[in-house]
CSV table of C-alpha atoms in Angstrom, one decimal:
chain,number,residue,atom,x,y,z
A,1,UNK,CA,37.2,-96.1,79.6
A,2,UNK,CA,38.7,-92.7,78.7
A,3,UNK,CA,37.0,-90.3,76.4
A,4,UNK,CA,39.4,-90.8,73.5
A,5,UNK,CA,39.1,-94.6,73.8
A,6,UNK,CA,35.3,-94.3,74.0
A,7,UNK,CA,35.0,-92.2,70.8
A,8,UNK,CA,37.4,-94.5,69.0
A,9,UNK,CA,35.2,-97.5,69.9
A,10,UNK,CA,32.2,-95.6,68.7
A,11,UNK,CA,33.8,-94.9,65.3
A,12,UNK,CA,35.0,-98.6,65.1
A,13,UNK,CA,31.5,-99.8,65.9
A,14,UNK,CA,30.0,-97.7,63.1
A,15,UNK,CA,32.1,-99.5,60.5
A,16,UNK,CA,32.1,-103.0,62.0
A,17,UNK,CA,28.7,-103.7,63.4
A,18,UNK,CA,26.3,-106.3,61.9
A,19,UNK,CA,24.2,-103.5,60.3
A,20,UNK,CA,27.0,-101.5,58.8
A,21,UNK,CA,26.3,-102.7,55.3
A,22,UNK,CA,22.6,-101.9,55.5
A,23,UNK,CA,21.2,-98.8,53.9
A,24,UNK,CA,21.8,-95.7,56.0
A,25,UNK,CA,18.6,-94.3,54.6
A,26,UNK,CA,16.7,-97.0,56.4
A,27,UNK,CA,18.6,-96.7,59.7
A,28,UNK,CA,18.3,-92.9,59.7
A,29,UNK,CA,14.6,-92.9,58.9
A,30,UNK,CA,13.9,-95.4,61.6
A,31,UNK,CA,16.0,-93.6,64.3
A,32,UNK,CA,14.7,-90.1,63.5
A,33,UNK,CA,11.1,-91.1,63.2
A,34,UNK,CA,11.1,-93.1,66.5
A,35,UNK,CA,12.9,-90.2,68.2
A,36,UNK,CA,10.4,-87.6,67.0
A,37,UNK,CA,7.4,-89.7,68.0
A,38,UNK,CA,8.8,-90.5,71.4
A,39,UNK,CA,9.6,-86.8,72.1
A,40,UNK,CA,6.3,-85.5,70.7
A,41,UNK,CA,4.4,-87.8,73.0
A,42,UNK,CA,4.5,-85.0,75.5
A,43,UNK,CA,2.0,-83.1,73.4
A,44,UNK,CA,-0.7,-85.5,74.7
A,45,UNK,CA,0.2,-85.3,78.4
A,46,UNK,CA,-2.6,-85.2,81.0
A,47,UNK,CA,-1.7,-83.2,84.1
A,48,UNK,CA,-0.6,-85.5,86.9
A,49,UNK,CA,-0.3,-88.6,84.7
A,50,UNK,CA,3.0,-90.2,83.9
A,51,UNK,CA,2.5,-91.8,80.5
A,52,UNK,CA,5.5,-94.1,80.4
A,53,UNK,CA,4.4,-96.7,77.8
A,54,UNK,CA,5.6,-95.3,74.5
A,55,UNK,CA,9.1,-94.0,75.7
A,56,UNK,CA,9.7,-97.4,77.3
A,57,UNK,CA,8.6,-99.3,74.1
A,58,UNK,CA,10.9,-97.1,72.0
A,59,UNK,CA,13.8,-97.6,74.4
A,60,UNK,CA,13.4,-101.4,74.5
A,61,UNK,CA,13.2,-101.7,70.7
A,62,UNK,CA,16.1,-99.5,69.9
A,63,UNK,CA,18.3,-101.1,72.6
A,64,UNK,CA,17.3,-104.6,71.3
A,65,UNK,CA,18.2,-103.6,67.7
A,66,UNK,CA,21.5,-102.1,68.8
A,67,UNK,CA,22.7,-104.9,71.0
A,68,UNK,CA,20.9,-107.9,69.5
A,69,UNK,CA,20.7,-107.2,65.8
A,70,UNK,CA,23.7,-104.9,65.3
A,71,UNK,CA,25.9,-106.8,67.8
A,72,UNK,CA,27.3,-103.7,69.4
A,73,UNK,CA,29.3,-104.4,72.5
A,74,UNK,CA,27.2,-104.1,75.7
A,75,UNK,CA,29.9,-102.3,77.7
A,76,UNK,CA,30.3,-99.6,74.9
A,77,UNK,CA,26.5,-99.0,74.9
A,78,UNK,CA,26.4,-98.7,78.7
A,79,UNK,CA,29.5,-96.4,78.7
A,80,UNK,CA,27.7,-94.1,76.2
A,81,UNK,CA,24.6,-93.9,78.5
A,82,UNK,CA,26.6,-93.3,81.7
A,83,UNK,CA,27.5,-89.5,81.2
A,84,UNK,CA,24.2,-88.2,79.8
A,85,UNK,CA,22.1,-90.4,82.3
A,86,UNK,CA,24.0,-89.0,85.2
A,87,UNK,CA,23.4,-85.4,84.1
A,88,UNK,CA,19.8,-86.3,83.3
A,89,UNK,CA,19.2,-87.6,86.8
A,90,UNK,CA,20.5,-84.4,88.4
A,91,UNK,CA,18.3,-82.3,86.1
A,92,UNK,CA,15.2,-84.5,86.9
A,93,UNK,CA,15.9,-84.1,90.7
A,94,UNK,CA,15.9,-80.3,90.2
A,95,UNK,CA,12.7,-80.5,88.2
A,96,UNK,CA,11.0,-82.7,90.9
A,97,UNK,CA,12.1,-80.5,93.8
A,98,UNK,CA,11.8,-77.0,92.4
A,99,UNK,CA,9.1,-77.0,89.7
A,100,UNK,CA,5.5,-77.8,89.4
A,101,UNK,CA,2.1,-76.4,90.4
A,102,UNK,CA,-1.3,-77.5,91.6
A,103,UNK,CA,-1.6,-80.2,94.3
A,104,UNK,CA,1.3,-80.2,96.7
A,105,UNK,CA,2.9,-83.5,97.7
A,106,UNK,CA,5.1,-82.3,100.5
A,107,UNK,CA,5.3,-78.9,102.3
A,108,UNK,CA,8.5,-78.2,104.2
A,109,UNK,CA,8.5,-75.0,106.4
A,110,UNK,CA,11.7,-72.9,106.2
A,111,UNK,CA,12.6,-69.8,108.2
A,112,UNK,CA,12.0,-67.5,105.3
A,113,UNK,CA,9.4,-69.5,103.2
A,114,UNK,CA,7.7,-72.8,102.7
A,115,UNK,CA,9.3,-75.3,100.3
A,116,UNK,CA,6.6,-77.1,98.4
A,117,UNK,CA,7.1,-80.2,96.3
A,118,UNK,CA,4.3,-80.6,93.8
A,119,UNK,CA,2.9,-83.8,92.3
A,120,UNK,CA,3.1,-82.3,88.9
A,121,UNK,CA,6.8,-81.6,89.4
A,122,UNK,CA,7.4,-85.3,90.2
A,123,UNK,CA,5.3,-86.3,87.1
A,124,UNK,CA,7.3,-83.8,85.0
A,125,UNK,CA,10.6,-85.2,86.1
A,126,UNK,CA,9.7,-88.8,85.4
A,127,UNK,CA,8.3,-88.0,82.0
A,128,UNK,CA,11.4,-86.0,81.2
A,129,UNK,CA,13.7,-88.9,82.3
A,130,UNK,CA,11.8,-91.5,80.2
A,131,UNK,CA,11.6,-89.4,77.1
A,132,UNK,CA,15.2,-88.4,77.1
A,133,UNK,CA,16.4,-92.0,77.7
A,134,UNK,CA,14.3,-93.2,74.7
A,135,UNK,CA,15.6,-90.4,72.6
A,136,UNK,CA,19.2,-91.3,73.5
A,137,UNK,CA,18.6,-94.9,72.6
A,138,UNK,CA,17.4,-93.8,69.1
A,139,UNK,CA,20.4,-91.5,68.7
A,140,UNK,CA,22.9,-94.2,69.9
A,141,UNK,CA,21.3,-96.7,67.5
A,142,UNK,CA,22.1,-94.4,64.6
A,143,UNK,CA,25.6,-93.4,65.8
A,144,UNK,CA,26.7,-96.9,66.5
A,145,UNK,CA,25.4,-98.5,63.3
A,146,UNK,CA,26.0,-95.8,60.7
A,147,UNK,CA,29.4,-94.4,59.7
A,148,UNK,CA,30.1,-90.7,59.3
A,149,UNK,CA,30.9,-91.3,55.6
A,150,UNK,CA,27.5,-92.8,55.0
A,151,UNK,CA,25.8,-89.9,56.8
A,152,UNK,CA,27.7,-87.3,54.8
A,153,UNK,CA,26.7,-89.0,51.6
A,154,UNK,CA,23.1,-89.1,52.8
A,155,UNK,CA,23.3,-85.3,53.6
A,156,UNK,CA,24.5,-84.6,50.1
A,157,UNK,CA,21.7,-86.6,48.6
A,158,UNK,CA,19.1,-84.5,50.4
A,159,UNK,CA,20.9,-81.4,49.1
A,160,UNK,CA,22.4,-80.1,52.3
A,161,UNK,CA,25.0,-77.4,51.3
A,162,UNK,CA,28.3,-78.9,50.5
A,163,UNK,CA,30.3,-76.6,52.8
A,164,UNK,CA,28.2,-77.8,55.8
A,165,UNK,CA,28.8,-81.5,54.9
A,166,UNK,CA,32.5,-81.0,54.5
A,167,UNK,CA,32.8,-79.0,57.7
A,168,UNK,CA,30.9,-81.8,59.5
A,169,UNK,CA,33.4,-84.4,58.2
A,170,UNK,CA,36.4,-82.4,59.2
A,171,UNK,CA,35.0,-81.5,62.7
A,172,UNK,CA,34.3,-85.2,63.3
A,173,UNK,CA,37.8,-86.2,62.2
A,174,UNK,CA,39.4,-83.6,64.4
A,175,UNK,CA,37.4,-84.6,67.5
A,176,UNK,CA,39.4,-87.8,67.6
A,177,UNK,CA,42.7,-86.0,66.8
A,178,UNK,CA,42.0,-83.4,69.5
A,179,UNK,CA,41.2,-86.1,72.1
A,180,UNK,CA,44.3,-88.2,71.2
A,181,UNK,CA,46.7,-85.2,71.5
A,182,UNK,CA,45.0,-84.2,74.8
A,183,UNK,CA,45.5,-87.7,76.1
A,184,UNK,CA,49.1,-87.8,75.1
A,185,UNK,CA,49.9,-84.4,76.6
A,186,UNK,CA,48.1,-85.1,79.8
A,187,UNK,CA,50.0,-88.4,80.3
A,188,UNK,CA,53.3,-86.5,79.6
A,189,UNK,CA,52.4,-84.0,82.3
A,190,UNK,CA,51.6,-86.7,84.9
A,191,UNK,CA,54.9,-88.5,84.1
A,192,UNK,CA,56.7,-85.2,84.9
A,193,UNK,CA,54.8,-84.8,88.1
A,194,UNK,CA,53.1,-81.6,87.0
A,195,UNK,CA,49.8,-82.5,88.6
A,196,UNK,CA,51.0,-83.3,92.2
A,197,UNK,CA,48.8,-80.7,93.8
A,198,UNK,CA,45.6,-78.6,93.3
A,199,UNK,CA,47.4,-75.4,92.2
A,200,UNK,CA,49.8,-77.4,90.1
A,201,UNK,CA,46.9,-79.1,88.4
A,202,UNK,CA,45.3,-75.7,87.6
A,203,UNK,CA,48.6,-74.4,86.2
A,204,UNK,CA,49.1,-77.6,84.2
A,205,UNK,CA,45.6,-77.4,82.8
A,206,UNK,CA,46.2,-73.9,81.6
A,207,UNK,CA,49.4,-74.9,79.9
A,208,UNK,CA,47.7,-77.9,78.3
A,209,UNK,CA,45.0,-75.7,76.9
A,210,UNK,CA,47.5,-73.3,75.4
A,211,UNK,CA,49.7,-76.0,73.9
A,212,UNK,CA,46.7,-77.9,72.6
A,213,UNK,CA,45.4,-74.9,70.8
A,214,UNK,CA,48.8,-74.3,69.1
A,215,UNK,CA,49.1,-78.0,68.2
A,216,UNK,CA,45.6,-78.2,66.6
A,217,UNK,CA,46.4,-75.0,64.5
A,218,UNK,CA,49.6,-76.6,63.3
A,219,UNK,CA,47.9,-79.9,62.5
A,220,UNK,CA,45.2,-78.0,60.6
A,221,UNK,CA,47.8,-76.3,58.4
A,222,UNK,CA,49.5,-79.7,57.8
A,223,UNK,CA,46.3,-81.3,56.8
A,224,UNK,CA,45.5,-78.5,54.3
A,225,UNK,CA,49.0,-78.8,52.8
A,226,UNK,CA,48.5,-82.6,52.5
A,227,UNK,CA,45.1,-82.1,50.8
A,228,UNK,CA,46.5,-79.6,48.4
A,229,UNK,CA,49.3,-81.9,47.5
A,230,UNK,CA,46.8,-84.6,46.6
A,231,UNK,CA,44.8,-82.3,44.3
A,232,UNK,CA,42.3,-80.8,46.6
A,233,UNK,CA,40.1,-78.4,44.6
A,234,UNK,CA,37.6,-77.3,47.2
A,235,UNK,CA,35.5,-80.5,47.3
A,236,UNK,CA,36.1,-83.6,49.4
A,237,UNK,CA,35.0,-86.5,47.2
A,238,UNK,CA,33.4,-89.5,48.7
A,239,UNK,CA,32.5,-92.8,47.0
A,240,UNK,CA,28.7,-92.6,46.7
A,241,UNK,CA,28.0,-96.4,46.9
A,242,UNK,CA,24.9,-96.9,49.0
A,243,UNK,CA,23.4,-100.3,49.6
A,244,UNK,CA,19.9,-100.6,48.1
A,245,UNK,CA,17.0,-99.5,50.2
A,246,UNK,CA,14.4,-102.1,50.5
A,247,UNK,CA,10.8,-100.8,50.1
A,248,UNK,CA,9.5,-103.6,52.4
A,249,UNK,CA,11.8,-102.4,55.2
A,250,UNK,CA,10.7,-98.8,54.8
A,251,UNK,CA,7.0,-99.9,54.8
A,252,UNK,CA,7.7,-101.9,58.0
A,253,UNK,CA,9.1,-98.7,59.7
A,254,UNK,CA,6.1,-96.7,58.6
A,255,UNK,CA,3.8,-99.3,60.1
A,256,UNK,CA,5.8,-99.3,63.3
A,257,UNK,CA,5.6,-95.5,63.5
A,258,UNK,CA,1.8,-95.7,62.9
A,259,UNK,CA,1.5,-98.3,65.7
A,260,UNK,CA,3.5,-96.0,68.1
A,261,UNK,CA,1.2,-93.0,67.3
A,262,UNK,CA,-1.8,-95.2,67.9
A,263,UNK,CA,-0.3,-96.3,71.2
A,264,UNK,CA,0.2,-92.7,72.2
A,265,UNK,CA,-3.5,-91.9,71.5
A,266,UNK,CA,-4.7,-95.0,73.2
A,267,UNK,CA,-2.6,-94.5,76.3
A,268,UNK,CA,-3.3,-90.8,76.6
A,269,UNK,CA,-5.4,-91.2,79.8
A,270,UNK,CA,-3.4,-94.2,81.1
A,271,UNK,CA,-0.3,-94.2,83.2
A,272,UNK,CA,0.8,-93.8,86.8
A,273,UNK,CA,-1.3,-91.1,88.4
A,274,UNK,CA,0.5,-88.9,90.9
Protein backbone atom coordinates (compact mmCIF):
# COMPACT_ATOMS: atom_id res chain seq x y z
CA UNK A 1 0.00 0.00 0.00
CA UNK A 2 1.40 3.41 -0.97
CA UNK A 3 1.87 6.18 1.57
CA UNK A 4 -1.01 8.26 0.21
CA UNK A 5 -3.38 5.27 0.25
CA UNK A 6 -2.24 4.33 3.75
CA UNK A 7 -2.93 7.78 5.20
CA UNK A 8 -6.26 7.94 3.41
CA UNK A 9 -7.21 4.62 5.01
CA UNK A 10 -6.16 5.94 8.42
CA UNK A 11 -8.39 9.00 8.03
CA UNK A 12 -11.27 6.85 6.80
CA UNK A 13 -10.88 4.47 9.73
CA UNK A 14 -10.98 7.34 12.22
CA UNK A 15 -14.47 8.28 10.99
CA UNK A 16 -15.95 4.85 10.28
CA UNK A 17 -14.67 2.51 13.01
CA UNK A 18 -17.02 0.98 15.56
CA UNK A 19 -15.80 3.36 18.30
CA UNK A 20 -16.04 6.54 16.21
CA UNK A 21 -19.16 7.71 18.05
CA UNK A 22 -17.67 7.16 21.50
CA UNK A 23 -16.36 10.04 23.54
CA UNK A 24 -12.87 11.14 22.41
CA UNK A 25 -12.15 12.12 26.00
CA UNK A 26 -12.46 8.48 27.04
CA UNK A 27 -10.33 7.18 24.16
CA UNK A 28 -7.64 9.83 24.62
CA UNK A 29 -7.48 9.29 28.38
CA UNK A 30 -7.14 5.54 27.95
CA UNK A 31 -4.49 5.72 25.20
CA UNK A 32 -2.31 8.36 26.87
CA UNK A 33 -2.49 6.83 30.35
CA UNK A 34 -1.61 3.37 29.04
CA UNK A 35 1.23 4.83 26.97
CA UNK A 36 2.71 6.77 29.90
CA UNK A 37 2.53 3.80 32.25
CA UNK A 38 4.09 1.45 29.70
CA UNK A 39 6.95 3.83 28.94
CA UNK A 40 7.56 4.81 32.57
CA UNK A 41 7.94 1.15 33.52
CA UNK A 42 11.63 1.60 32.66
CA UNK A 43 12.00 3.57 35.89
CA UNK A 44 11.71 0.32 37.80
CA UNK A 45 14.29 -1.62 35.78
CA UNK A 46 16.67 -4.00 37.48
CA UNK A 47 20.04 -4.32 35.68
CA UNK A 48 20.20 -7.48 33.60
CA UNK A 49 16.48 -8.20 33.87
CA UNK A 50 14.11 -7.95 30.92
CA UNK A 51 10.78 -7.04 32.52
CA UNK A 52 8.49 -7.75 29.60
CA UNK A 53 5.13 -8.34 31.31
CA UNK A 54 3.59 -4.84 31.42
CA UNK A 55 4.52 -3.76 27.83
CA UNK A 56 3.14 -7.04 26.46
CA UNK A 57 -0.08 -6.66 28.46
CA UNK A 58 -0.56 -3.11 27.15
CA UNK A 59 0.20 -4.20 23.58
CA UNK A 60 -2.26 -7.10 23.70
CA UNK A 61 -5.07 -5.01 25.21
CA UNK A 62 -4.66 -2.05 22.84
CA UNK A 63 -4.40 -4.34 19.81
CA UNK A 64 -7.48 -6.29 20.92
CA UNK A 65 -9.48 -3.09 21.36
CA UNK A 66 -8.36 -1.74 17.99
CA UNK A 67 -9.02 -4.89 15.97
CA UNK A 68 -11.76 -6.53 18.01
CA UNK A 69 -13.82 -3.70 19.48
CA UNK A 70 -13.19 -0.90 16.97
CA UNK A 71 -13.27 -3.31 13.98
CA UNK A 72 -10.25 -1.72 12.30
CA UNK A 73 -8.96 -3.62 9.27
CA UNK A 74 -6.14 -5.98 10.18
CA UNK A 75 -4.07 -5.23 7.07
CA UNK A 76 -4.24 -1.49 7.82
CA UNK A 77 -3.05 -2.07 11.38
CA UNK A 78 -0.17 -4.25 10.22
CA UNK A 79 0.82 -1.77 7.50
CA UNK A 80 1.06 0.99 10.11
CA UNK A 81 3.33 -1.16 12.26
CA UNK A 82 5.59 -2.19 9.36
CA UNK A 83 7.69 0.98 8.92
CA UNK A 84 8.31 1.92 12.59
CA UNK A 85 8.93 -1.72 13.54
CA UNK A 86 11.57 -2.11 10.83
CA UNK A 87 13.39 1.03 12.03
CA UNK A 88 12.99 -0.10 15.64
CA UNK A 89 14.58 -3.48 14.90
CA UNK A 90 17.59 -1.77 13.31
CA UNK A 91 17.93 0.54 16.33
CA UNK A 92 17.67 -2.35 18.79
CA UNK A 93 20.35 -4.29 16.92
CA UNK A 94 22.66 -1.28 17.27
CA UNK A 95 21.83 -1.05 20.99
CA UNK A 96 22.51 -4.74 21.51
CA UNK A 97 25.84 -4.77 19.65
CA UNK A 98 27.38 -1.42 20.58
CA UNK A 99 26.02 -0.42 23.99
CA UNK A 100 26.06 -1.80 27.50
CA UNK A 101 28.41 -2.37 30.41
CA UNK A 102 29.13 -4.86 33.15
CA UNK A 103 29.17 -8.59 32.41
CA UNK A 104 30.29 -9.34 28.84
CA UNK A 105 28.36 -11.89 26.81
CA UNK A 106 30.70 -12.24 23.82
CA UNK A 107 34.17 -10.84 23.20
CA UNK A 108 35.36 -10.69 19.60
CA UNK A 109 39.06 -9.80 19.10
CA UNK A 110 39.73 -7.35 16.28
CA UNK A 111 43.10 -6.13 14.92
CA UNK A 112 42.75 -2.75 16.63
CA UNK A 113 40.50 -3.51 19.63
CA UNK A 114 38.17 -6.06 21.20
CA UNK A 115 34.50 -5.89 20.35
CA UNK A 116 32.46 -6.73 23.45
CA UNK A 117 28.76 -7.50 23.47
CA UNK A 118 27.33 -7.00 26.96
CA UNK A 119 24.40 -8.73 28.59
CA UNK A 120 23.04 -5.35 29.67
CA UNK A 121 23.08 -4.22 26.03
CA UNK A 122 20.93 -7.20 25.01
CA UNK A 123 18.58 -6.50 27.91
CA UNK A 124 18.38 -2.82 26.96
CA UNK A 125 17.52 -3.62 23.34
CA UNK A 126 14.76 -6.08 24.27
CA UNK A 127 13.27 -3.65 26.79
CA UNK A 128 13.37 -0.86 24.22
CA UNK A 129 11.68 -2.99 21.56
CA UNK A 130 8.85 -4.09 23.86
CA UNK A 131 8.15 -0.64 25.25
CA UNK A 132 8.17 1.09 21.88
CA UNK A 133 5.85 -1.53 20.39
CA UNK A 134 3.41 -1.12 23.31
CA UNK A 135 3.57 2.67 22.93
CA UNK A 136 2.86 2.36 19.20
CA UNK A 137 -0.19 0.19 19.91
CA UNK A 138 -1.54 2.91 22.23
CA UNK A 139 -0.88 5.60 19.63
CA UNK A 140 -2.46 3.64 16.78
CA UNK A 141 -5.52 2.91 18.91
CA UNK A 142 -6.06 6.65 19.34
CA UNK A 143 -5.27 7.54 15.71
CA UNK A 144 -7.45 4.83 14.18
CA UNK A 145 -10.48 5.41 16.42
CA UNK A 146 -10.56 9.20 16.85
CA UNK A 147 -10.98 11.76 14.07
CA UNK A 148 -8.84 14.89 13.80
CA UNK A 149 -11.97 17.00 14.27
CA UNK A 150 -12.74 15.40 17.64
CA UNK A 151 -9.12 15.78 18.73
CA UNK A 152 -9.10 19.47 17.79
CA UNK A 153 -12.31 20.09 19.72
CA UNK A 154 -10.78 18.28 22.68
CA UNK A 155 -7.65 20.46 22.45
CA UNK A 156 -9.85 23.57 22.49
CA UNK A 157 -11.68 22.30 25.55
CA UNK A 158 -8.44 21.94 27.48
CA UNK A 159 -7.53 25.51 26.44
CA UNK A 160 -4.73 24.82 23.99
CA UNK A 161 -4.06 28.12 22.10
CA UNK A 162 -6.41 28.51 19.16
CA UNK A 163 -3.64 29.20 16.66
CA UNK A 164 -1.95 25.87 17.51
CA UNK A 165 -5.20 23.95 17.08
CA UNK A 166 -5.97 25.54 13.72
CA UNK A 167 -2.42 25.03 12.49
CA UNK A 168 -2.70 21.35 13.46
CA UNK A 169 -5.92 21.00 11.46
CA UNK A 170 -4.43 22.64 8.36
CA UNK A 171 -1.18 20.68 8.56
CA UNK A 172 -3.13 17.42 8.88
CA UNK A 173 -5.26 18.35 5.89
CA UNK A 174 -2.26 19.28 3.77
CA UNK A 175 -0.44 16.05 4.54
CA UNK A 176 -3.01 14.22 2.42
CA UNK A 177 -2.97 16.90 -0.26
CA UNK A 178 0.84 16.82 -0.38
CA UNK A 179 0.91 13.04 -0.73
CA UNK A 180 -1.79 13.00 -3.39
CA UNK A 181 -0.02 15.61 -5.53
CA UNK A 182 3.29 13.80 -5.05
CA UNK A 183 1.74 10.51 -6.14
CA UNK A 184 0.21 12.08 -9.24
CA UNK A 185 3.42 13.82 -10.29
CA UNK A 186 5.53 10.71 -9.68
CA UNK A 187 3.18 8.64 -11.84
CA UNK A 188 3.36 11.27 -14.58
CA UNK A 189 7.18 11.14 -14.52
CA UNK A 190 7.18 7.35 -14.78
CA UNK A 191 4.78 7.42 -17.73
CA UNK A 192 7.15 9.80 -19.51
CA UNK A 193 10.10 7.48 -18.79
CA UNK A 194 11.83 10.09 -16.65
CA UNK A 195 13.08 7.48 -14.18
CA UNK A 196 14.73 4.99 -16.52
CA UNK A 197 18.16 5.20 -14.84
CA UNK A 198 19.85 6.16 -11.59
CA UNK A 199 20.96 9.63 -12.73
CA UNK A 200 17.62 10.20 -14.39
CA UNK A 201 15.86 9.28 -11.13
CA UNK A 202 17.94 11.79 -9.16
CA UNK A 203 17.20 14.51 -11.69
CA UNK A 204 13.49 13.65 -11.72
CA UNK A 205 13.38 13.69 -7.92
CA UNK A 206 14.88 17.19 -7.85
CA UNK A 207 12.34 18.38 -10.41
CA UNK A 208 9.55 16.76 -8.43
CA UNK A 209 10.61 18.52 -5.22
CA UNK A 210 10.74 21.93 -6.91
CA UNK A 211 7.40 21.49 -8.68
CA UNK A 212 5.78 20.14 -5.54
CA UNK A 213 6.90 23.15 -3.52
CA UNK A 214 5.40 25.53 -6.09
CA UNK A 215 2.16 23.53 -6.30
CA UNK A 216 1.69 23.51 -2.53
CA UNK A 217 2.24 27.28 -2.29
CA UNK A 218 -0.30 27.81 -5.07
CA UNK A 219 -2.79 25.49 -3.37
CA UNK A 220 -2.32 27.31 -0.08
CA UNK A 221 -3.19 30.63 -1.70
CA UNK A 222 -6.28 29.08 -3.30
CA UNK A 223 -7.38 27.67 0.04
CA UNK A 224 -7.02 31.05 1.77
CA UNK A 225 -9.00 32.73 -1.02
CA UNK A 226 -11.76 30.12 -0.71
CA UNK A 227 -11.87 30.53 3.09
CA UNK A 228 -12.08 34.33 2.80
CA UNK A 229 -14.90 33.96 0.25
CA UNK A 230 -16.80 31.91 2.82
CA UNK A 231 -16.47 34.50 5.55
CA UNK A 232 -13.27 33.42 7.28
CA UNK A 233 -12.55 35.86 10.11
CA UNK A 234 -9.44 34.30 11.64
CA UNK A 235 -11.16 31.36 13.35
CA UNK A 236 -12.01 27.94 11.96
CA UNK A 237 -15.30 26.97 13.55
CA UNK A 238 -16.01 23.33 14.37
CA UNK A 239 -19.28 21.89 15.62
CA UNK A 240 -18.61 21.10 19.28
CA UNK A 241 -20.91 18.12 19.66
CA UNK A 242 -19.19 15.52 21.82
CA UNK A 243 -20.81 12.25 22.85
CA UNK A 244 -21.35 12.13 26.59
CA UNK A 245 -18.50 10.73 28.64
CA UNK A 246 -19.57 7.89 30.90
CA UNK A 247 -18.21 8.12 34.41
CA UNK A 248 -18.25 4.34 34.73
CA UNK A 249 -15.96 4.03 31.69
CA UNK A 250 -13.52 6.59 33.12
CA UNK A 251 -13.57 4.74 36.45
CA UNK A 252 -12.83 1.49 34.64
CA UNK A 253 -9.83 3.09 32.90
CA UNK A 254 -8.54 4.40 36.23
CA UNK A 255 -8.85 0.92 37.76
CA UNK A 256 -7.06 -0.55 34.75
CA UNK A 257 -4.21 1.96 35.15
CA UNK A 258 -3.93 1.16 38.86
CA UNK A 259 -3.70 -2.54 38.02
CA UNK A 260 -0.94 -1.82 35.50
CA UNK A 261 1.04 0.19 38.07
CA UNK A 262 0.56 -2.61 40.60
CA UNK A 263 1.76 -5.12 38.01
CA UNK A 264 4.88 -3.03 37.44
CA UNK A 265 5.67 -3.00 41.16
CA UNK A 266 4.97 -6.71 41.57
CA UNK A 267 7.08 -7.75 38.57
CA UNK A 268 10.01 -5.40 39.26
CA UNK A 269 12.33 -8.30 40.14
CA UNK A 270 10.75 -10.72 37.67
CA UNK A 271 11.55 -11.30 34.05
CA UNK A 272 14.12 -12.92 31.85
CA UNK A 273 17.54 -12.59 33.46
CA UNK A 274 20.38 -12.10 31.00
